[in-house]
Coordinates of C-alpha atoms in Angstrom, one line a residue:
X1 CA 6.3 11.1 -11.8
X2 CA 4.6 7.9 -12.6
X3 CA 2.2 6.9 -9.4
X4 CA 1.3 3.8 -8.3
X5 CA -1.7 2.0 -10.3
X6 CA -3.8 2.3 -7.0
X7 CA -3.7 6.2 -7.3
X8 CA -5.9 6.1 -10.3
X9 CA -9.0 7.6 -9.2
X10 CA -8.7 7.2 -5.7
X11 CA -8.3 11.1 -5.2
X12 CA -11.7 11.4 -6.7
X13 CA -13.2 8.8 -4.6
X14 CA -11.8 10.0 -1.6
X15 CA -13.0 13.7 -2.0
X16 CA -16.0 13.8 0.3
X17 CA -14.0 12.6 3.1
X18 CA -11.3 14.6 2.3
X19 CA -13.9 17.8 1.9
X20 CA -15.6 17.4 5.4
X21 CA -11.8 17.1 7.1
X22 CA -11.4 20.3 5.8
X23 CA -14.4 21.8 7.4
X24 CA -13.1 20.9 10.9
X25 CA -11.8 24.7 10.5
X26 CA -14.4 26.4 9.0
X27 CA -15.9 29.2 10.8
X28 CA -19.1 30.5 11.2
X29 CA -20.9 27.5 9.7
X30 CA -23.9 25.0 11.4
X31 CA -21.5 21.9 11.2
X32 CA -23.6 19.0 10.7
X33 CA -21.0 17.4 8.6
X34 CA -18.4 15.7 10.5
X35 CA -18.0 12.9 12.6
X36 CA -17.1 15.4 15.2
X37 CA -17.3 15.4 19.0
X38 CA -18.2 18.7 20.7
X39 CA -14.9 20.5 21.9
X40 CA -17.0 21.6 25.3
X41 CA -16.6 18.0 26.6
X42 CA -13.5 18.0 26.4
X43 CA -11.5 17.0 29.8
X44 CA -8.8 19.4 29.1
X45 CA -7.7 20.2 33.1
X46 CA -8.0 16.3 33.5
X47 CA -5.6 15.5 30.7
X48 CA -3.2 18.6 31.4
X49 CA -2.5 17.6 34.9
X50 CA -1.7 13.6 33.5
X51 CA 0.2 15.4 30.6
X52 CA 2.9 17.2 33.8
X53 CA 2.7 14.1 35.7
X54 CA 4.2 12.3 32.9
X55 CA 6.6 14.8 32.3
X56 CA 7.5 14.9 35.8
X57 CA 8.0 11.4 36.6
X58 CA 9.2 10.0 33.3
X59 CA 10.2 12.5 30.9
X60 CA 13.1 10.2 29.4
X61 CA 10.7 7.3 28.9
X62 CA 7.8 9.3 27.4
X63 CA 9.7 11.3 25.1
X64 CA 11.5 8.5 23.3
X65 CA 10.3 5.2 20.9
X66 CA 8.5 3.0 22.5
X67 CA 6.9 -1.1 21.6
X68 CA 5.7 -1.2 18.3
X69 CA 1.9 -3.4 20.0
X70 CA 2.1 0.1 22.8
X71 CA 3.1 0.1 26.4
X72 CA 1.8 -2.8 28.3
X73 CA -0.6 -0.3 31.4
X74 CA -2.8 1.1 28.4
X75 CA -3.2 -2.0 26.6
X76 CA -4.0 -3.7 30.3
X77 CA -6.7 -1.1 31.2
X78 CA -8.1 -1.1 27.7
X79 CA -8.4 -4.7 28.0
X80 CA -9.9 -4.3 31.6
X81 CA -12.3 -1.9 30.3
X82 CA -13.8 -3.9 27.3
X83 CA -13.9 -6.8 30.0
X84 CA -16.2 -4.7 32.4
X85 CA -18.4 -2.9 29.4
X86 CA -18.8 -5.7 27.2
X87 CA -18.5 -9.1 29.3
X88 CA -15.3 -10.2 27.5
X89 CA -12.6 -11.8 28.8
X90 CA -9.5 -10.0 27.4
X91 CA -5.7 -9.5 28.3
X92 CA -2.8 -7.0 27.3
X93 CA -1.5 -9.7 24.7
X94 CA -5.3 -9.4 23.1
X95 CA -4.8 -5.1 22.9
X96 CA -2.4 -3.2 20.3
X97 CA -2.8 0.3 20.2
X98 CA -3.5 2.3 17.1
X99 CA -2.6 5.7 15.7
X100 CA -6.8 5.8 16.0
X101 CA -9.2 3.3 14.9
X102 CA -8.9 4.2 11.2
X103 CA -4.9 3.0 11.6
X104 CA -6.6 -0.2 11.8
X105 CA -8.8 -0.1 9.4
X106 CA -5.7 0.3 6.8
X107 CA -3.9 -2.4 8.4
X108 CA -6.6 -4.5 8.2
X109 CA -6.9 -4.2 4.1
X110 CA -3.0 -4.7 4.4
X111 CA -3.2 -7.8 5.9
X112 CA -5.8 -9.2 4.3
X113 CA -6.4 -7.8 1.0
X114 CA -5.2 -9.1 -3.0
X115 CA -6.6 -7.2 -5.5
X116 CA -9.3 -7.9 -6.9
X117 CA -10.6 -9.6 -3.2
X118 CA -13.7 -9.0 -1.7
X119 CA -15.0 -6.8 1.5
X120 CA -18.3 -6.8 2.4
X121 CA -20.3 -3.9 4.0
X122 CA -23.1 -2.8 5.3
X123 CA -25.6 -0.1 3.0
X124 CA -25.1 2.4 4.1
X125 CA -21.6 2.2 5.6
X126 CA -18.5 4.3 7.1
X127 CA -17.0 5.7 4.5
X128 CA -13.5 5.7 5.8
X129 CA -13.5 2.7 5.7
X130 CA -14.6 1.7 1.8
X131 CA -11.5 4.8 1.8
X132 CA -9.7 2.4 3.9
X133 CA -10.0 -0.8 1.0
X134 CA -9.8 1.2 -1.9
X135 CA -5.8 1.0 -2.3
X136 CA -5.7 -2.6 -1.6
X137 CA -7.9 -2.6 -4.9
X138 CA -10.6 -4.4 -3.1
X139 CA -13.8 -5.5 -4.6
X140 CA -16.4 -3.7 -2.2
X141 CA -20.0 -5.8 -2.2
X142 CA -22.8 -4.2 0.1
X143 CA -24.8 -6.0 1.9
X144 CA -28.7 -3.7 2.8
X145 CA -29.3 -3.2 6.6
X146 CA -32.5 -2.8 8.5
X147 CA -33.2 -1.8 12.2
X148 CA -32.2 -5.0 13.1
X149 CA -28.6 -5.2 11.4
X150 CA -27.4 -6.8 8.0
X151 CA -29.7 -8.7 5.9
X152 CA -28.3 -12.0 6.4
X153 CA -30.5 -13.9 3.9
X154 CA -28.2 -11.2 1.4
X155 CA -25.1 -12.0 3.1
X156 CA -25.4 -15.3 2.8
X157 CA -26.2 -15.1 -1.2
X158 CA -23.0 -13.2 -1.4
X159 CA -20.7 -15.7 0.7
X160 CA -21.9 -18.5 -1.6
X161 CA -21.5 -16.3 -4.5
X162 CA -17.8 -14.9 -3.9
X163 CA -16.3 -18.5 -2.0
X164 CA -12.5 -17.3 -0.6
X165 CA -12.3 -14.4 -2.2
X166 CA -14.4 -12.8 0.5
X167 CA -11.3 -11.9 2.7
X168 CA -13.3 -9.4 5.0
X169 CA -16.9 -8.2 6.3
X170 CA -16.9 -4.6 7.7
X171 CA -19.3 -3.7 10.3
X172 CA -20.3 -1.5 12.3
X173 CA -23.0 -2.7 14.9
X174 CA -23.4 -0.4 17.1
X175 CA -25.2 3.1 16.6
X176 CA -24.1 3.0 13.3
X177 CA -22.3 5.7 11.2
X178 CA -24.0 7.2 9.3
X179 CA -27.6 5.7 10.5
X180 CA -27.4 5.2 13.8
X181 CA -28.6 2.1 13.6
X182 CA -27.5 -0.7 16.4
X183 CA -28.2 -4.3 15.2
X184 CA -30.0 -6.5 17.2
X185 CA -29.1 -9.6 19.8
X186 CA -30.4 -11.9 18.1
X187 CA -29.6 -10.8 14.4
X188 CA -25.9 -10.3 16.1
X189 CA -25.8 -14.1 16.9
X190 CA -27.2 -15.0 14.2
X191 CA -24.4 -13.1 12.2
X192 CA -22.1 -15.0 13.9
X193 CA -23.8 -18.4 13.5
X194 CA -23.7 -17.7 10.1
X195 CA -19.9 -16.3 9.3
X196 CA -18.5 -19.2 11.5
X197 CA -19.0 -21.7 8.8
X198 CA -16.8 -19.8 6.7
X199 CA -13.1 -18.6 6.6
X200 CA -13.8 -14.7 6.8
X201 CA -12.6 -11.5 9.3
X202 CA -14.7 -9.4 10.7
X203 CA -14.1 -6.0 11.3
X204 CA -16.0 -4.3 14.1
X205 CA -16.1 -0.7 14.5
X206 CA -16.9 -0.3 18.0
X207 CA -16.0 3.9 17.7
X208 CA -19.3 4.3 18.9
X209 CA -20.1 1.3 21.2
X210 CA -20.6 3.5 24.7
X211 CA -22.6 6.5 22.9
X212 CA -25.7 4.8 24.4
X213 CA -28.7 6.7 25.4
X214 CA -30.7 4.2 26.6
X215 CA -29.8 2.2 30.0
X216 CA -29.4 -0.7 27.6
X217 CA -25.2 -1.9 27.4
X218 CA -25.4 -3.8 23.7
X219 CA -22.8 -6.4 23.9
X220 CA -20.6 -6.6 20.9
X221 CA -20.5 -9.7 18.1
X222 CA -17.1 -10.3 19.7
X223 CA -18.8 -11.5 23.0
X224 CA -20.7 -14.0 20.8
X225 CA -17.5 -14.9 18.5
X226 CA -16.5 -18.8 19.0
X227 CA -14.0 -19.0 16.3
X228 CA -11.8 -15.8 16.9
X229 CA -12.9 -14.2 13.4
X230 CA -13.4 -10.9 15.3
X231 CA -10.9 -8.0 15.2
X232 CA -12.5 -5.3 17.1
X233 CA -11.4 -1.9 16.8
X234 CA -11.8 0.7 19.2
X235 CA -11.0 4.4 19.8
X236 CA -10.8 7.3 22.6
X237 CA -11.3 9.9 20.1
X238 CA -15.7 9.6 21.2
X239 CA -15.7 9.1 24.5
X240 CA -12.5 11.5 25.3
X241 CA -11.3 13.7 22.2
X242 CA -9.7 12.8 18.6
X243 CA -6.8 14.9 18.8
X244 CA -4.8 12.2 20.6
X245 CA -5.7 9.9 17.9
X246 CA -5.6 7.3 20.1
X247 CA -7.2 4.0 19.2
X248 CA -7.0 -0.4 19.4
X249 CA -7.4 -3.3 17.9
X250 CA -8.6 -6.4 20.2
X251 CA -8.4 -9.9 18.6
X252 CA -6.8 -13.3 19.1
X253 CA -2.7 -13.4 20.3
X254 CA -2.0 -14.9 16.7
X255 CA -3.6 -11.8 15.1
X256 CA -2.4 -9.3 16.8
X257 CA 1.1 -11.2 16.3
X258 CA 0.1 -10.4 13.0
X259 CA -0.8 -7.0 12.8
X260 CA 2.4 -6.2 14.5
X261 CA 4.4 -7.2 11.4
X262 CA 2.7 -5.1 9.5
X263 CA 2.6 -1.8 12.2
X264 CA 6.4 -2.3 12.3
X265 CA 6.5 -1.8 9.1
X266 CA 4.5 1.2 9.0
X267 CA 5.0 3.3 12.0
X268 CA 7.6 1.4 14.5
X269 CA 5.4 3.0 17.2
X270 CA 3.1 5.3 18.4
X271 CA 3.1 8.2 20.2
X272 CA 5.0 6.9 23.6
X273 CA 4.2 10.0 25.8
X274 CA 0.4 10.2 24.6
X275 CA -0.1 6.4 25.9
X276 CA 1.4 7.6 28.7
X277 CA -0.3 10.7 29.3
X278 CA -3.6 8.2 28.7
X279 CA -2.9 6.0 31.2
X280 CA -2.3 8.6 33.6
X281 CA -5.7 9.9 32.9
X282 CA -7.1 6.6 33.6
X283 CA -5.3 5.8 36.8
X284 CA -6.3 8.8 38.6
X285 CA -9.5 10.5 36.5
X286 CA -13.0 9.0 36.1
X287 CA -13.6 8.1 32.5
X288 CA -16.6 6.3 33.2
X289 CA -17.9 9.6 34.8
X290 CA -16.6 12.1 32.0
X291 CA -18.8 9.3 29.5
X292 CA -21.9 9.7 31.5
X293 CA -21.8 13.8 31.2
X294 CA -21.2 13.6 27.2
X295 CA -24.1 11.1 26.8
X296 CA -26.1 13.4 28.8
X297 CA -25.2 16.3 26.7
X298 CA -25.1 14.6 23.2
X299 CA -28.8 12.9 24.5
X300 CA -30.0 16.5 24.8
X301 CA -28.7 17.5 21.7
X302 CA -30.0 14.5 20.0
X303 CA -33.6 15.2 21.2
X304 CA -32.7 18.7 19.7
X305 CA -32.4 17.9 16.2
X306 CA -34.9 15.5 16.7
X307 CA -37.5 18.0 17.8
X308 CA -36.5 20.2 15.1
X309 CA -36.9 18.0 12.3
X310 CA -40.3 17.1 13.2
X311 CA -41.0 21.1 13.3
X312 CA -39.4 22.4 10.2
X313 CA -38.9 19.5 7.5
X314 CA -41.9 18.2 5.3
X315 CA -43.7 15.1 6.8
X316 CA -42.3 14.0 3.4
X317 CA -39.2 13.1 4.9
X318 CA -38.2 10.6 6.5
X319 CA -35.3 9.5 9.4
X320 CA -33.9 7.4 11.9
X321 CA -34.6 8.0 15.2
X322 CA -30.9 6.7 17.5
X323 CA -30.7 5.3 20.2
X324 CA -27.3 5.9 20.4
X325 CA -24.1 7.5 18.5
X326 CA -23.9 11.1 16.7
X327 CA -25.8 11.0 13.9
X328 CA -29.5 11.5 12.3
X329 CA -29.7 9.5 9.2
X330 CA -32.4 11.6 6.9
X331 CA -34.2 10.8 4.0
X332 CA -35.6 13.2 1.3
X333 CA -38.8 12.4 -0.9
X334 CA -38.5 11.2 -4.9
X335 CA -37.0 12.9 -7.1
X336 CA -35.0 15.3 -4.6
X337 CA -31.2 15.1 -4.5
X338 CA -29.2 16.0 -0.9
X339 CA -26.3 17.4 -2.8
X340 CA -28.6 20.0 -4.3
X341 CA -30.1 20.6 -0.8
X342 CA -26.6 21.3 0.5
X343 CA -25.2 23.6 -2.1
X344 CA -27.8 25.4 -1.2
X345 CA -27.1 25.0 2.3
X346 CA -23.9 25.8 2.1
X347 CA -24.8 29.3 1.0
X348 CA -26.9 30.1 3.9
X349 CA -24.1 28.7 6.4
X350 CA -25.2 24.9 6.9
X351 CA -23.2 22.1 5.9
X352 CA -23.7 18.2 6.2
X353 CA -22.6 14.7 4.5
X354 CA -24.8 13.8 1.2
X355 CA -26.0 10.2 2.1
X356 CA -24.3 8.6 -1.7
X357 CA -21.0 9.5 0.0
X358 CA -21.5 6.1 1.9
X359 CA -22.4 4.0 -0.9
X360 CA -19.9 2.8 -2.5
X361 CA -21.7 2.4 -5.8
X362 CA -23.2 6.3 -4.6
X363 CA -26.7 4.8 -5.5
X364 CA -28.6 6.9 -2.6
X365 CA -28.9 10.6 -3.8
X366 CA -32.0 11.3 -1.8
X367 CA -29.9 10.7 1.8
X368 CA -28.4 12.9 4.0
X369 CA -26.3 12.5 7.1
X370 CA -27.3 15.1 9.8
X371 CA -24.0 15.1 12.8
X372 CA -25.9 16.6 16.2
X373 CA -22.9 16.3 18.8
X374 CA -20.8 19.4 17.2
X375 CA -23.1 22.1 17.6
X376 CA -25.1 23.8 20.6
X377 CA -29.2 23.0 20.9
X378 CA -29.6 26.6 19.6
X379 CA -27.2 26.2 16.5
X380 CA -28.9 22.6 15.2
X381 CA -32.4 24.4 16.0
X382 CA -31.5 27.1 14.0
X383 CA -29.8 24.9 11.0
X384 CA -32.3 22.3 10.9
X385 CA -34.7 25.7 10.3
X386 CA -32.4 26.9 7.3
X387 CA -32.4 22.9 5.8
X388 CA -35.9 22.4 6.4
X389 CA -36.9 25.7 4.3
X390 CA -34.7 24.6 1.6
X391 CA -36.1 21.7 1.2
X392 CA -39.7 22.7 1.3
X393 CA -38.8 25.5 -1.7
X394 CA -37.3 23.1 -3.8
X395 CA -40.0 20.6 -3.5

């Protein structure tokens, strides 16, 4: 059969991603790999009891299509939550509910995206999304980052450089994925103050927004957005669990008219009796409470990895300490390479993400991204031991 022009080479440019899914079943491995959330938090009792209320009072409803932009409860406590957490001023006509966040990252690149047009990331940045652009046969230009957020002096060389055919700027503000990173206020604003004198979407991934462990709530660029250029994207799949792959978009009432030509398109709807069970949970459970706890844990866990780097890995390398989010962003000394660390790893029962994977251009081989929500305190202790004695032998 002859394929599609877009399917040359994206297979091999999708691997990695495609690899670490596959590890979600591996067994008796130290998973640092994945973007995974530990299976301990979560609420099962909570969401079984909304599951049978559903079923009890609305079976018929919940078990047949529903609205293509979701049914209007979720997308009105979604909204009411954002407004509480983030200081926005949303409604149910702002929400549409996703198939999960990375739903919206496709239909983003759908909406916006000729070939040959321009997104701009972050470096490093999530690689499902520069997955996400890759069939739209997107020009992908990376912008660096710091601790404080993107290099807008680098940004800006790149919006004069590429005019219109910068469609889209991914980022991902926030505790970062895969460093951890969470920009600044005041480079957020200046973001803003700088994108606003052009005609350009942002995508925010917000997936891990309220994975703070500090008592610091960031507010997101949206709350400092004047033009409506933000789409925000959002997901339950941190905070609750990803196997209801449940997610939003927020943005402007003409957007998100938008975006439901194209979701029409490509799914009708979602799951009706998930959004149902959903808001069930969030009438009668306490979210907010069942977000404290995993913070607490993943804090812990955090301060695990954290200790245990600073015991087993040379001095030579070097990492992010987060504030928030799941991930250690680590950093090997010249000339080491992290996919040679892990092949080794993965013989001794470790695995992890090789930092080029979120390069487009796969220009950082020294990198490594280290996931600490997945495993106990004992498990990272004992596979940041097996990483660190790898490294030091093949130094």
């Amino acid at each position: 059969m002859i394929l599609a022009n877009r399917m040359k080479n994206l297979y091999e440019e999708s691997y990695d991603l495609l690899e670490m899914m596959k590890q979600v079943d591996m067994e008796g491995m130290i998973n640092f790999s994945g973007g995974f959330p530990s299976q301990e938090s979560y609420p099962i009792s909570e969401l079984s009891r909304a599951m049978v209320s559903v079923l009890d009072k609305n079976a018929k409803a919940a078990l047949s299509y529903g609205t293509t932009i979701g049914i209007k409860k979720l997308r009105e406590q979604v909204a009411e939550r954002m407004n509480n957490k983030f200081g926005l001023n949303k409604s149910s006509s702002n929400i549409m509910l996703l198939s999960g966040s990375q739903q919206g990252l496709d239909l983003s690149g759908l909406m916006f995206i000729n070939p040959g047009d321009v997104v701009v990331f972050e470096l490093p940045s999530y690689l499902g999304a520069l997955n996400a652009m890759k069939p739209y046969e997107a020009r992908l230009i990376g912008v660096h980052t710091n601790d404080e957020g993107m290099n807008l002096e680098e940004l800006e060389q790149v919006l004069k450089a590429y005019g219109d055919r910068v469609k889209v700027i991914y980022v991902n503000p926030d505790y970062q994925n895969p460093t951890g990173r969470c920009w600044s206020e005041d480079r957020k604003k200046a973001f803003m103050d700088l994108v606003s004198a052009y005609d350009v979407a942002v995508l925010e991934d917000g997936a891990y927004a309220e994975l703070s462990y500090t008592s610091e709530r960031e507010k997101p660029l949206m709350y400092y957005d004047k033009k409506g250029q933000v789409v925000y994207l959002g997901t339950f799949s941190k905070i609750l669990c990803p196997g209801i792959r449940m997610g939003w978009i927020c943005a402007s009432e003409e957007m998100i008219k938008q975006y439901l030509v194209l979701k029409t398109s490509v799914d009708l709807s979602g799951a009706t009796i998930l959004q149902m069970m959903l808001s069930e949970y969030l009438d009668n459970e306490h979210i907010d409470e069942h977000v404290a706890e995993i913070v607490k844990i993943y804090g812990l866990r955090r301060d695990a990895m954290i200790e245990a780097i600073e015991k087993y890995f040379p001095e030579s390398v070097d990492y992010i300490y987060p504030k928030g989010g799941i991930f250690v962003w680590a950093t090997l000394p010249k000339p080491m390479n992290a996919r040679d660390i892990l092949l080794r790893a993965m013989d001794n029962g470790v695995i992890f993400m090789p930092g080029e994977s979120f390069y487009p251009s796969r220009e950082d081989v020294r990198s490594m991204r280290l996931n600490f929500t997945n495993m106990s305190e004992k498990d990272i202790e004992r596979g940041i031991k097996i990483l660190g004695e790898i490294i030091k032998s093949a130094m």
